Amino acid sequence: MHSKVRAYQVTTREAAEYLLRADKSLCLVGPPGSGKTRLAVLLAEERGYDYEFVTGREDLNYSDLMDVEEGALARSVIRTWARYTCGKTPVWFIFDEVNRARVEVVLGEVFTLLDVDHRVRFTLLRPSEELARVLRESVREECGSLNPVAEKLAEYASRRGLPMPLAWRMIATMNLLDMGHLYRIGYAFARRAPLLPVTSLGHIVEVPEDLEPARPGRTDICAESVRSTLADLPKAVRREPWSLLPRNVVARFEAPLAPLDTERIAPHLTAPSRLWAIVEEVSRHFERLGLLVGPALYVDACRLLAANLAVPHELLADVIVASLLAPQLTFVAPRARLETALGHTYTIQALQELLGVTEKLLGPKSLSSWAVRAYVAQIAPIGSV
């Protein structure tokens, strides 16, 4: 460890706020009794948002979530649109113990719509008179009576269906002891709902003062993506069904990354920064493990930065490594175990190097170091790391 460091402190709750601000859903990962479910509920309730709740189980299927009458996920979407008609807050979806369900089957096409950018292009709930009826009933329950906005929205739902609201979020939870399920869930889920470690610790991020900021090359991709989002999504919500809602509702809830000014944030996306120095260095070690880091990581990193300009870059780098990079380590587990059985240690050594680099760049008490140690402990045989 270097003699001089810059020290910051971040809690899981603060890290979750950074991700939610950047239009991300998330998955809270931790040991039993660490408060994952309580935190998921708190993140919604602190905003004054209601939520629909479901617990994962092996026989849970897509219709259990998406039936317009009984499905918890569909209800959260319908209730959000209903509440919007009378100026109320969105409804989020809490998926407790997500690892117990067959996520790739249960979520189906919802996977794509976890990315906010896709929500204005695709319909989640298909058009039907039943959908319109359920929406009207929901408006009566949420608002007390039907209103002209609700009638227009119900008529639209019968003809065109309903998209997923831009303010909608899923907060999932996963038991740390069941992280082997990640290999089955896949990176598609882990990227769309970053896996954020939940512990009872206060995490200290300690970054060496002599770490030189790096001008990133690949972040040009994500800088353009953020600019595109800021330009395109405000235009998109001028179309139906968003245009049917009161303007103050759209401005308050349905304006991703708002209120952000493209010209103001552009320099922050491409300027030399410790954030990029840390992310690029850790990414190189992931690539040595055969885990290729594509443009999607840099897109997510840029959006996280754009939505949290006042947060120290070192803290954002810690959140990126802990929630977006570290979960990929589960995908080297089969190879590491096979190599160990054959008497080889290449992957184990690479994991040791990664842990050392993470501790050097972010400090041994950082969220990232905690996460990497937790994943490595599940991958490597006892005593090998």
PDB file of N, CA and C in Angstrom, residues 5 85 108-109 112 116 155 160 165 177 195 238 288 296 307:
ATOM      1  N   VAL A   5      -2.563   8.141   0.716  1.00  0.00           N
ATOM      2  CA  VAL A   5      -3.762   7.746  -0.012  1.00  0.00           C
ATOM      3  C   VAL A   5      -4.824   8.816   0.161  1.00  0.00           C
ATOM      4  N   THR A  85     -51.784   9.246 -13.590  1.00  0.00           N
ATOM      5  CA  THR A  85     -52.926  10.034 -14.080  1.00  0.00           C
ATOM      6  C   THR A  85     -53.427  11.031 -13.043  1.00  0.00           C
ATOM      7  N   GLY A 108     -38.100 -13.328 -18.945  1.00  0.00           N
ATOM      8  CA  GLY A 108     -38.362 -13.328 -20.381  1.00  0.00           C
ATOM      9  C   GLY A 108     -37.962 -12.025 -21.047  1.00  0.00           C
ATOM     10  N   GLU A 109     -38.900 -11.420 -21.784  1.00  0.00           N
ATOM     11  CA  GLU A 109     -38.606 -10.201 -22.537  1.00  0.00           C
ATOM     12  C   GLU A 109     -38.398  -8.987 -21.638  1.00  0.00           C
ATOM     13  N   THR A 112     -34.779  -7.268 -21.625  1.00  0.00           N
ATOM     14  CA  THR A 112     -34.411  -6.162 -22.515  1.00  0.00           C
ATOM     15  C   THR A 112     -34.849  -4.829 -21.940  1.00  0.00           C
ATOM     16  N   VAL A 116     -33.264   1.204 -19.687  1.00  0.00           N
ATOM     17  CA  VAL A 116     -34.227   2.299 -19.879  1.00  0.00           C
ATOM     18  C   VAL A 116     -34.327   2.715 -21.339  1.00  0.00           C
ATOM     19  N   GLU A 155     -57.912   3.961 -23.163  1.00  0.00           N
ATOM     20  CA  GLU A 155     -58.238   3.770 -24.583  1.00  0.00           C
ATOM     21  C   GLU A 155     -56.968   3.463 -25.379  1.00  0.00           C
ATOM     22  N   ARG A 160     -52.949  -0.040 -28.113  1.00  0.00           N
ATOM     23  CA  ARG A 160     -51.499  -0.112 -28.297  1.00  0.00           C
ATOM     24  C   ARG A 160     -50.763  -0.828 -27.169  1.00  0.00           C
ATOM     25  N   PRO A 165     -42.793   2.084 -17.711  1.00  0.00           N
ATOM     26  CA  PRO A 165     -42.455   3.475 -17.375  1.00  0.00           C
ATOM     27  C   PRO A 165     -40.947   3.647 -17.194  1.00  0.00           C
ATOM     28  N   LEU A 177     -24.615 -16.980  -0.280  1.00  0.00           N
ATOM     29  CA  LEU A 177     -24.286 -18.402  -0.274  1.00  0.00           C
ATOM     30  C   LEU A 177     -24.792 -19.111  -1.520  1.00  0.00           C
ATOM     31  N   LEU A 195     -24.949  -6.220  -9.489  1.00  0.00           N
ATOM     32  CA  LEU A 195     -24.968  -6.957  -8.231  1.00  0.00           C
ATOM     33  C   LEU A 195     -24.162  -6.195  -7.184  1.00  0.00           C
ATOM     34  N   ARG A 238     -42.350  12.696 -25.527  1.00  0.00           N
ATOM     35  CA  ARG A 238     -43.385  13.589 -26.068  1.00  0.00           C
ATOM     36  C   ARG A 238     -44.424  12.800 -26.858  1.00  0.00           C
ATOM     37  N   ARG A 288      -7.187 -10.803 -18.581  1.00  0.00           N
ATOM     38  CA  ARG A 288      -6.210 -11.883 -18.421  1.00  0.00           C
ATOM     39  C   ARG A 288      -6.874 -13.169 -17.949  1.00  0.00           C
ATOM     40  N   ALA A 296     -20.179  -2.064 -23.227  1.00  0.00           N
ATOM     41  CA  ALA A 296     -21.314  -1.885 -22.311  1.00  0.00           C
ATOM     42  C   ALA A 296     -20.864  -1.400 -20.939  1.00  0.00           C
ATOM     43  N   ALA A 307     -24.767  10.947 -13.942  1.00  0.00           N
ATOM     44  CA  ALA A 307     -25.852  11.131 -12.976  1.00  0.00           C
ATOM     45  C   ALA A 307     -25.356  11.480 -11.582  1.00  0.00           C
TER      46      ALA A 307
END
